[in-house]
Tab-separated table of N, CA, C and O in Angstrom:
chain	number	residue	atom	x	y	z
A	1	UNK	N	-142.966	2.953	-284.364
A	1	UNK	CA	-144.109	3.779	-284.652
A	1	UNK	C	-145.289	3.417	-283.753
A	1	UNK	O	-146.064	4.261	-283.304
A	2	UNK	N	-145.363	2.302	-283.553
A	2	UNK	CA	-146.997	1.719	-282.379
A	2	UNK	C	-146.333	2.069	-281.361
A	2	UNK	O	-147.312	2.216	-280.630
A	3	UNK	N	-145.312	2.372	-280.588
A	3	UNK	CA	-144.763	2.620	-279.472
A	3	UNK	C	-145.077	4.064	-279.494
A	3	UNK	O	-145.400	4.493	-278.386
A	4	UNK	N	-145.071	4.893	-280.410
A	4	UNK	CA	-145.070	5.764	-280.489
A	4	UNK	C	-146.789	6.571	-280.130
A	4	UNK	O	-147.220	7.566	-279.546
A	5	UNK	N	-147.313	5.414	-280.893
A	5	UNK	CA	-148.706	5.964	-280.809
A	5	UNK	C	-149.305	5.465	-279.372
A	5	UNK	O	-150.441	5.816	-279.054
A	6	UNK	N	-148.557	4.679	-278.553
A	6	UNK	CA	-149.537	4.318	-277.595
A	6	UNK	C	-150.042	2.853	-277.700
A	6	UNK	O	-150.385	2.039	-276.843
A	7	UNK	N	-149.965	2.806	-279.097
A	7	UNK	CA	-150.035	1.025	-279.429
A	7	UNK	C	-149.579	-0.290	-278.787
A	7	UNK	O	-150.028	-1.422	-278.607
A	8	UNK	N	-148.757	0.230	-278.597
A	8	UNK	CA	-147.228	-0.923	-278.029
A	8	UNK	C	-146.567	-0.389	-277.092
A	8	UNK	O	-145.928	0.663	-277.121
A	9	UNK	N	-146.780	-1.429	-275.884
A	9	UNK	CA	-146.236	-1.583	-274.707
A	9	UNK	C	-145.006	-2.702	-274.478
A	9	UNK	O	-145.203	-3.659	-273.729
A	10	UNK	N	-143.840	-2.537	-275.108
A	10	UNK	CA	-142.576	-3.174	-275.437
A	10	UNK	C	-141.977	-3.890	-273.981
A	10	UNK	O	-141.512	-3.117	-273.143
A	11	UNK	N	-141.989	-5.097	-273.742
A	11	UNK	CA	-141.689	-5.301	-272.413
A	11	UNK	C	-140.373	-6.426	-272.556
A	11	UNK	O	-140.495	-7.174	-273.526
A	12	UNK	N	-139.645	-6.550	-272.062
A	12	UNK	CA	-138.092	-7.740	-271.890
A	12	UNK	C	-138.891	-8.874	-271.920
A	12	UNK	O	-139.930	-8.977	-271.270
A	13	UNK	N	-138.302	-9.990	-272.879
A	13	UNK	CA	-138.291	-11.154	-273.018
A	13	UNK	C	-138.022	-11.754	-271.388
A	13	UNK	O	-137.012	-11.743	-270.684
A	14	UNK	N	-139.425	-12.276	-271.152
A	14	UNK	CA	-139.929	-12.998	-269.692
A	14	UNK	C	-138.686	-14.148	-269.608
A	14	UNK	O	-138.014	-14.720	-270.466
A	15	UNK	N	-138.726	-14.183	-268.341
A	15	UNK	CA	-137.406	-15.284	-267.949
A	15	UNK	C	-138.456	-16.734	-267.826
A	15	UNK	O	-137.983	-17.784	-268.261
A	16	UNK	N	-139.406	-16.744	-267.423
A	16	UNK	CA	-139.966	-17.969	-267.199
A	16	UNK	C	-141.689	-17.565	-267.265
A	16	UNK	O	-142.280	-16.485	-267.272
A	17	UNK	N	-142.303	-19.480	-267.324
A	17	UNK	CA	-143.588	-19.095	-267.956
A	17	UNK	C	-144.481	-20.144	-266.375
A	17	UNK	O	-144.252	-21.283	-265.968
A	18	UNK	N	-145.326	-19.247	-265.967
A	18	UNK	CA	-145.574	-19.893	-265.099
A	18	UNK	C	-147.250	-20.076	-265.189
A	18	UNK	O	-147.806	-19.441	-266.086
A	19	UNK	N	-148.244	-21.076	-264.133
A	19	UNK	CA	-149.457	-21.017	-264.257
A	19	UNK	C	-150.056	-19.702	-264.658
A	19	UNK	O	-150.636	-19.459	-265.716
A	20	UNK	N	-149.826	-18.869	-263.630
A	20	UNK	CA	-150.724	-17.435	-263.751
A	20	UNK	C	-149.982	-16.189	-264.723
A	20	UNK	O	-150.131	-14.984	-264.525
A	21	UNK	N	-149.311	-16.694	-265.607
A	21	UNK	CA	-148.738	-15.335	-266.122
A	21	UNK	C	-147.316	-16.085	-266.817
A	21	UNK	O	-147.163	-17.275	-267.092
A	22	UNK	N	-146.071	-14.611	-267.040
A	22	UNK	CA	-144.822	-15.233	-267.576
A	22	UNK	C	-144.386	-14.060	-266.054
A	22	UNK	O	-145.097	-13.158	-265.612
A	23	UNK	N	-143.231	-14.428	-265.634
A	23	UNK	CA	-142.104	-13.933	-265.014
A	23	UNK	C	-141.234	-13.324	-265.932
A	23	UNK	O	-140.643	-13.884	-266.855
A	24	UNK	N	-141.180	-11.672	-265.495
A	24	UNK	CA	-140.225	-10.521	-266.115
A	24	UNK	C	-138.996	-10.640	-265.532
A	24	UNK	O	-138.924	-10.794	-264.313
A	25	UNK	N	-137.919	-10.589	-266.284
A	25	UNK	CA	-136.841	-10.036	-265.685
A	25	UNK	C	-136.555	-9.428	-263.799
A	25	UNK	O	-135.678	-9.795	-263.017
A	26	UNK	N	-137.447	-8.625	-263.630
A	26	UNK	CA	-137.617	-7.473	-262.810
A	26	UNK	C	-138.153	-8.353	-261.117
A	26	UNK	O	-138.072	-7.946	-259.958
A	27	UNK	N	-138.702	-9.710	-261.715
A	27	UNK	CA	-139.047	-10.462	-261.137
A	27	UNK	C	-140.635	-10.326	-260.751
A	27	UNK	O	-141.275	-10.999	-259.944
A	28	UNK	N	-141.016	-9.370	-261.485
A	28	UNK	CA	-142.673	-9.326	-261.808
A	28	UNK	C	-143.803	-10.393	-262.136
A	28	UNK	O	-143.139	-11.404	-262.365
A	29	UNK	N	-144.699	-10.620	-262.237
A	29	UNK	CA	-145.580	-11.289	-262.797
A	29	UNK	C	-146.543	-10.905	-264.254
A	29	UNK	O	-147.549	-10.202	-264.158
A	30	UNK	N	-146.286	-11.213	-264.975
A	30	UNK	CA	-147.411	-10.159	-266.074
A	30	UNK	C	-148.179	-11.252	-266.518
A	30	UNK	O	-147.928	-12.213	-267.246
A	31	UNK	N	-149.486	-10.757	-265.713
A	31	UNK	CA	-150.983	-11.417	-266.303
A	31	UNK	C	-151.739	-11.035	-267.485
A	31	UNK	O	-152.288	-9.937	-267.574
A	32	UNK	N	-151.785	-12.070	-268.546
A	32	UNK	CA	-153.250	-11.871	-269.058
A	32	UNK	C	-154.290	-10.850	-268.813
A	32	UNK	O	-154.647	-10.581	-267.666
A	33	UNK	N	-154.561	-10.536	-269.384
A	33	UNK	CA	-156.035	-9.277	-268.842
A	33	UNK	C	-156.976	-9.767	-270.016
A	33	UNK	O	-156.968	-9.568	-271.231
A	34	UNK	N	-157.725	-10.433	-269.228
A	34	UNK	CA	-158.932	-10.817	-270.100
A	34	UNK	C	-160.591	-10.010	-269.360
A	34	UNK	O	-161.705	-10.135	-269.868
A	35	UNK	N	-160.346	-9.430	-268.419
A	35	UNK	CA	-161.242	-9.307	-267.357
A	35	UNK	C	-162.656	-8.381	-268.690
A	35	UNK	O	-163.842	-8.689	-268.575
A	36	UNK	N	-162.280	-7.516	-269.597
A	36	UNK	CA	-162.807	-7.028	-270.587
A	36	UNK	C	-164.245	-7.613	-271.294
A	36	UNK	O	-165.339	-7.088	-271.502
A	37	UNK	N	-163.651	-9.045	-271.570
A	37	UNK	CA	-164.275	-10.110	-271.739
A	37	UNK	C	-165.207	-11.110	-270.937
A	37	UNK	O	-165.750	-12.121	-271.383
A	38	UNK	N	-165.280	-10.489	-269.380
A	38	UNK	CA	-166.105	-11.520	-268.881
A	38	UNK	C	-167.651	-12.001	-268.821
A	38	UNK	O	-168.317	-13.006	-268.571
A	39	UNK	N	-167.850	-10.191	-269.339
A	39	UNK	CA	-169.725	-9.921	-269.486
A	39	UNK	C	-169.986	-10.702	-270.632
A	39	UNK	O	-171.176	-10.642	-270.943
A	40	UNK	N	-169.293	-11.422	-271.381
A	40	UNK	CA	-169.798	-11.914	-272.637
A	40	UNK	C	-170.212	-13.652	-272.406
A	40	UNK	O	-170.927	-14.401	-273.072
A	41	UNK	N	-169.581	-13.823	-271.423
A	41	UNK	CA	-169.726	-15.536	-271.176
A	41	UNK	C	-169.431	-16.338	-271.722
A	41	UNK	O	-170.069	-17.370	-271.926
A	42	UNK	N	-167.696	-15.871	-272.340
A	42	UNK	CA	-167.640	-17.279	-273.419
A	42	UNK	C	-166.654	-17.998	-272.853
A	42	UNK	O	-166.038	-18.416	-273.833
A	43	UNK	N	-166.087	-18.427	-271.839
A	43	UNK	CA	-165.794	-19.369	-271.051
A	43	UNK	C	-166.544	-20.711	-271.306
A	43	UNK	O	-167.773	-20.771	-271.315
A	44	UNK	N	-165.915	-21.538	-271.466
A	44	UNK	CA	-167.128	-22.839	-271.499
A	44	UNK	C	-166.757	-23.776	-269.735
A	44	UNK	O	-165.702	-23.366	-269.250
A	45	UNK	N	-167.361	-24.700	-268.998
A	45	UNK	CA	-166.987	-25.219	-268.480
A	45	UNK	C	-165.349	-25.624	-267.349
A	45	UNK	O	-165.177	-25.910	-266.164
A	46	UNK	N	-164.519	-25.442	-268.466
A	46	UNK	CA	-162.871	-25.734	-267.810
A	46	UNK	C	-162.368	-24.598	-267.917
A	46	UNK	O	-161.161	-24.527	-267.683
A	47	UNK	N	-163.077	-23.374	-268.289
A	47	UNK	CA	-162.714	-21.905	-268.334
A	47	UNK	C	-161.759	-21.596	-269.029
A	47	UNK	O	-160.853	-20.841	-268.677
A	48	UNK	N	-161.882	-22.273	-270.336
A	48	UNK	CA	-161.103	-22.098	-271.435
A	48	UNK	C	-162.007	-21.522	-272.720
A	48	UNK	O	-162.972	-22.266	-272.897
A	49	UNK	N	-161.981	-20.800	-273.332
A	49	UNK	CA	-162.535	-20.324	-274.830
A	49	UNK	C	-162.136	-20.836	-275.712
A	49	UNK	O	-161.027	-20.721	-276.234
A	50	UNK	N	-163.188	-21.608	-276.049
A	50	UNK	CA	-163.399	-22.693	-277.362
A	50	UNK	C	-163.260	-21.316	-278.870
A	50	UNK	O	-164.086	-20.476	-279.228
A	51	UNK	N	-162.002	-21.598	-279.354
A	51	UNK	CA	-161.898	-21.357	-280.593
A	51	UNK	C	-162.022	-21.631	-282.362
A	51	UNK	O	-161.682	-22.708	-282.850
A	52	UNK	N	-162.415	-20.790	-282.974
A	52	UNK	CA	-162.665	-21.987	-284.475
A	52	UNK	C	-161.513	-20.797	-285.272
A	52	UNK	O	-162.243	-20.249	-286.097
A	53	UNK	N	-160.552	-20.367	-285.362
A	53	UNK	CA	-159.605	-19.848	-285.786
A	53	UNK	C	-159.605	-18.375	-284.839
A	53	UNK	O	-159.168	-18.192	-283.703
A	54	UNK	N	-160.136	-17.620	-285.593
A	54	UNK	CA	-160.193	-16.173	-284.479
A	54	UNK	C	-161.127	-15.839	-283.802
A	54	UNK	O	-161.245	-15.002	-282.907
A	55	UNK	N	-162.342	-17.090	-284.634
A	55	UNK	CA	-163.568	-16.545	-284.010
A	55	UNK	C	-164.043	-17.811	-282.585
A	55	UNK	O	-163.742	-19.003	-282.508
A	56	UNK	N	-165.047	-16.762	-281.404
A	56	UNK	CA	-165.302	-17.721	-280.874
A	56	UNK	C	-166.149	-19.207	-280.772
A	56	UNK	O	-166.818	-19.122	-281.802
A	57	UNK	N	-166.366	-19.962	-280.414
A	57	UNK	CA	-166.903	-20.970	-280.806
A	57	UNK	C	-168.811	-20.842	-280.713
A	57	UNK	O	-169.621	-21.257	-281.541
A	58	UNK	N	-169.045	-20.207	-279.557
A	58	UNK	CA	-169.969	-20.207	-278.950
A	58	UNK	C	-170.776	-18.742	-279.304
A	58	UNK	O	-172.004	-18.670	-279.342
A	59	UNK	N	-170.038	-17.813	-279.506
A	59	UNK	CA	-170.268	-16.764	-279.792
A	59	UNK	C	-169.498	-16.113	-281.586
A	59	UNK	O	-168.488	-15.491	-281.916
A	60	UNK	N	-170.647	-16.696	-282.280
A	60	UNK	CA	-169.715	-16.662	-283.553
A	60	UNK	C	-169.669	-14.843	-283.986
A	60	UNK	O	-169.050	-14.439	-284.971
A	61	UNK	N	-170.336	-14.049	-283.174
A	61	UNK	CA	-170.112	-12.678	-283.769
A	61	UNK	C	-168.501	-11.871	-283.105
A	61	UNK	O	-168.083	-10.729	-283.296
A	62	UNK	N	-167.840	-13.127	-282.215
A	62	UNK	CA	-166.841	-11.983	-281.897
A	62	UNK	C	-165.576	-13.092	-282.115
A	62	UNK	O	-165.426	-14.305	-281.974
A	63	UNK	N	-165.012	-12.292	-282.414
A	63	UNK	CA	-163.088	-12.993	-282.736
A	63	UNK	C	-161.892	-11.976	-281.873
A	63	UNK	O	-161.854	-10.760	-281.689
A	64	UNK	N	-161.110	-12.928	-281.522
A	64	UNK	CA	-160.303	-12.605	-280.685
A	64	UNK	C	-158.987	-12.673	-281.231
A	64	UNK	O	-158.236	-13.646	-281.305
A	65	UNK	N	-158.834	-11.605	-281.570
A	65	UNK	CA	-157.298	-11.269	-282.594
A	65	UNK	C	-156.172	-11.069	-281.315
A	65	UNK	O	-156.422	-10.388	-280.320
A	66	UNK	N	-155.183	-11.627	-281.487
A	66	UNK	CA	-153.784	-11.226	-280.397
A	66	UNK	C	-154.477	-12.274	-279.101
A	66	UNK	O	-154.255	-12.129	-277.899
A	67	UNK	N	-155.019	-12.928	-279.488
A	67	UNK	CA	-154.858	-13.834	-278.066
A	67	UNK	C	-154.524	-15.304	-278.619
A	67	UNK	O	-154.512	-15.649	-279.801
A	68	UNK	N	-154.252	-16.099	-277.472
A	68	UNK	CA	-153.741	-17.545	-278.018
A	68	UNK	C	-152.515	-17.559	-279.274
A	68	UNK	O	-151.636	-16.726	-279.496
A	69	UNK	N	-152.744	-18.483	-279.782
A	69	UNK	CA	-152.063	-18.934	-281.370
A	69	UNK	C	-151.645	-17.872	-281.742
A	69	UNK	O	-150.440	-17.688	-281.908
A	70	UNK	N	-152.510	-16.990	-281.942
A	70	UNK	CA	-152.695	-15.481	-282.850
A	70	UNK	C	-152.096	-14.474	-281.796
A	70	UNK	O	-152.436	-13.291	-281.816
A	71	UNK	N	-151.088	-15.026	-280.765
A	71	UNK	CA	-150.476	-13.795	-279.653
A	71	UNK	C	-149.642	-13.234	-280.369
A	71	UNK	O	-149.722	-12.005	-280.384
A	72	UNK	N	-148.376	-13.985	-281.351
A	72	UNK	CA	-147.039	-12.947	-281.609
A	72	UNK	C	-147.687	-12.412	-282.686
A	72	UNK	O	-148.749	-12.501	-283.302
A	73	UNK	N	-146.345	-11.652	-282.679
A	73	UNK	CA	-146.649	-10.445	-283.601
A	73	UNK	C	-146.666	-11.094	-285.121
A	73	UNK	O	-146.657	-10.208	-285.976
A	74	UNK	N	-146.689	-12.389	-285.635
A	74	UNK	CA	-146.283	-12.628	-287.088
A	74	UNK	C	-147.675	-13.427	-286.834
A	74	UNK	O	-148.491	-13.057	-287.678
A	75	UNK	N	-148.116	-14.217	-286.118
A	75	UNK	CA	-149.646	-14.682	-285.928
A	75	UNK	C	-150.375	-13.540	-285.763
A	75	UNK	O	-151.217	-13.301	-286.629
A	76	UNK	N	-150.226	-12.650	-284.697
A	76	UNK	CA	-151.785	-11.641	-284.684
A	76	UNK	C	-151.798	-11.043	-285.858
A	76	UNK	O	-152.988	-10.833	-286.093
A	77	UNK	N	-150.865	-10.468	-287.129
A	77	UNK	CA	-150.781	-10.233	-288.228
A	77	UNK	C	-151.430	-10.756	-289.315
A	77	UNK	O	-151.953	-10.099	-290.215
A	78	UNK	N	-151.379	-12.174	-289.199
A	78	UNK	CA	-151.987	-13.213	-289.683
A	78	UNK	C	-153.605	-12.840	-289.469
A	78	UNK	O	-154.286	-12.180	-290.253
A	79	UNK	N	-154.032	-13.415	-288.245
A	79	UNK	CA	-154.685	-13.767	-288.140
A	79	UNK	C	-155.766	-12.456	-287.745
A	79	UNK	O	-156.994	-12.491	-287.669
A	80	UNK	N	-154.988	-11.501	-287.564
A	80	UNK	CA	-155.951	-9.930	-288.001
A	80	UNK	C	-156.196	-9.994	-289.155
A	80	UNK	O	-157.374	-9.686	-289.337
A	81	UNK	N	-155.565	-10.296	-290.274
A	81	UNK	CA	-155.850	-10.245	-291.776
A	81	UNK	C	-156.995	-11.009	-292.380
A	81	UNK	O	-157.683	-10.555	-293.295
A	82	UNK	N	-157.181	-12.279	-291.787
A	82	UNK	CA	-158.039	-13.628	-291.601
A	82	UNK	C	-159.006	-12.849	-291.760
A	82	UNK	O	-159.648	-12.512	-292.755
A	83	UNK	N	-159.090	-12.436	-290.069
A	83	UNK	CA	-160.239	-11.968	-289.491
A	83	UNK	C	-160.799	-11.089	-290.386
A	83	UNK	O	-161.951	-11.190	-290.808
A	84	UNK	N	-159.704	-9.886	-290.809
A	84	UNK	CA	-160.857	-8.317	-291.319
A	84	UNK	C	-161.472	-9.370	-292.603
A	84	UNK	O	-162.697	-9.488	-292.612
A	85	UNK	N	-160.733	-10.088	-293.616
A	85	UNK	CA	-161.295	-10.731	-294.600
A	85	UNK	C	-162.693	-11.331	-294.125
A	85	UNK	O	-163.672	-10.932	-294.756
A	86	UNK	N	-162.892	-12.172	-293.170
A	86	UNK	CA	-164.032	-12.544	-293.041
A	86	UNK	C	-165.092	-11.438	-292.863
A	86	UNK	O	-166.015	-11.151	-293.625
A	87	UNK	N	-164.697	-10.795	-291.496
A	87	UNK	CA	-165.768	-9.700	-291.180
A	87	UNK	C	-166.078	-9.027	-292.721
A	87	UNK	O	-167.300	-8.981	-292.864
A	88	UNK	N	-165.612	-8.677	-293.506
A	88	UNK	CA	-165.754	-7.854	-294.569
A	88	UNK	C	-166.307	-8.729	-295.702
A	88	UNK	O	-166.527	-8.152	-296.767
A	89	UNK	N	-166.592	-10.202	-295.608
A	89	UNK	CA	-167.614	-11.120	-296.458
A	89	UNK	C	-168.997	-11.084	-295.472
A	89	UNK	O	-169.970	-11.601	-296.021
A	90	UNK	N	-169.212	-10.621	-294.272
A	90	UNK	CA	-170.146	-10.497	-293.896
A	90	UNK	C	-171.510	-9.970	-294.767
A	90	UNK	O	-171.128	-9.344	-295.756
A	91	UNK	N	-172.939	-10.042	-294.683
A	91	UNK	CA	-173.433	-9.655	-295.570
A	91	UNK	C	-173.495	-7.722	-294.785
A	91	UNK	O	-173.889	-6.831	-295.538
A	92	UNK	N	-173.206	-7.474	-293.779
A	92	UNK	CA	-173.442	-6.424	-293.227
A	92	UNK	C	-172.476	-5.256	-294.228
A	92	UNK	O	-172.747	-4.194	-294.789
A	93	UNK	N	-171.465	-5.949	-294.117
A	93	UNK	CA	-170.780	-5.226	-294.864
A	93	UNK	C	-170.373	-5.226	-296.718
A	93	UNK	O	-169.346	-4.871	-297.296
A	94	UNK	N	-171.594	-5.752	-297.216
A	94	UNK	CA	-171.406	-5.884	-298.825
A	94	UNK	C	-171.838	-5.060	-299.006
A	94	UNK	O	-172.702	-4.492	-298.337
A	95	UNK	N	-171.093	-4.582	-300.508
A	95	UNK	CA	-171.065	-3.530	-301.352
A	95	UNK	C	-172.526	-3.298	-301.685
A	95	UNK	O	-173.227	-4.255	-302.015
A	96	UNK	N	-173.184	-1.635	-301.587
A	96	UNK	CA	-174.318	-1.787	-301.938
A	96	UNK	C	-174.199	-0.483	-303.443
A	96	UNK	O	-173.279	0.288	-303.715
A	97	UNK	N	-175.451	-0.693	-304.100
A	97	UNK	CA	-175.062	0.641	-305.133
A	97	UNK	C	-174.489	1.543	-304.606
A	97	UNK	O	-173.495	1.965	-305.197
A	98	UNK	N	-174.832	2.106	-303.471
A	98	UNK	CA	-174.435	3.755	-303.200
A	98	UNK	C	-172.939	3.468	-302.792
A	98	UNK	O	-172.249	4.486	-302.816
A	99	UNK	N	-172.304	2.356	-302.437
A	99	UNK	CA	-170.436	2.389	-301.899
A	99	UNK	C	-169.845	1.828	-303.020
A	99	UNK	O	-168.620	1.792	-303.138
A	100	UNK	N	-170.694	1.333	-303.953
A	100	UNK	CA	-169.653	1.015	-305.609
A	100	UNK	C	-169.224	1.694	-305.814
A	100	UNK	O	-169.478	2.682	-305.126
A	101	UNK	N	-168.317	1.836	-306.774
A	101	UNK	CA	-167.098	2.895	-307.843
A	101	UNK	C	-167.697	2.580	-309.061
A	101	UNK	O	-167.794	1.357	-308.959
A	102	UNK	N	-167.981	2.762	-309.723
A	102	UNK	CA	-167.975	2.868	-311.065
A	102	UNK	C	-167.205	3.080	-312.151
A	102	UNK	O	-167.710	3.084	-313.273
C-alpha cells in the first residue's frame, strides 16, 4: 500500500556497507540524503547529530523519525509513535474547551 502511494521506495537488500553509503546489488552506491537538513545547523563539531531519542539535541523543536536507530521499519514505527506522543504533550497542542468532546 506505501508503494502504492508513493511512500515507499522498495530497494534489494545492499550487498555491502561502505563509508559513504551501502552498495546495491546493481553495483550502485545509495547515499543518505540529508542535504534537507543542512539550513538548520544541527551538525555539532565531528558532523554527527547529537541525539536524545528522536529528538535533536541542540535543537529540541525538531525530531528525526527514520534516521539512525529509528531507520528500520520496526524502529521508525517505534519511534514515530514516541515521537507523535510527545509532540502531542506539547502545550501547543493541549486540549482546549473548544476541541473537547463532551
Amino acid at each position: 500500500m506505501a508503494a502504492q502511494r508513493g511512500a515507499l521506495d522498495r530497494r534489494p537488500m545492499f550487498t555491502a556497507v561502505e563509508p559513504d553509503g551501502v552498495r546495491l546489488p546493481d553495483g550502485s552506491l545509495l547515499r543518505a540524503e540529508l542535504e534537507h537538513l543542512v539550513r538548520l545547523h544541527l551538525r555539532g563539531p565531528g558532523g554527527g547529530i547529537a541525539m536524545e531519542k528522536t529528538r535533536v539535541a541542540i535543537e529540541r523543536r525538531v525530531r528525526l523519525v527514520g534516521h539512525g536507530p529509528a531507520s528500520s521499519t520496526i524502529g521508525a514505527n517505534r519511534a514515530g509513535r514516541a515521537a507523535a506522543t510527545a509532540i502531542l504533550k506539547l502545550p501547543a497542542f493541549a486540549p482546549t474547551a473548544s476541541t473537547t468532546t463532551t
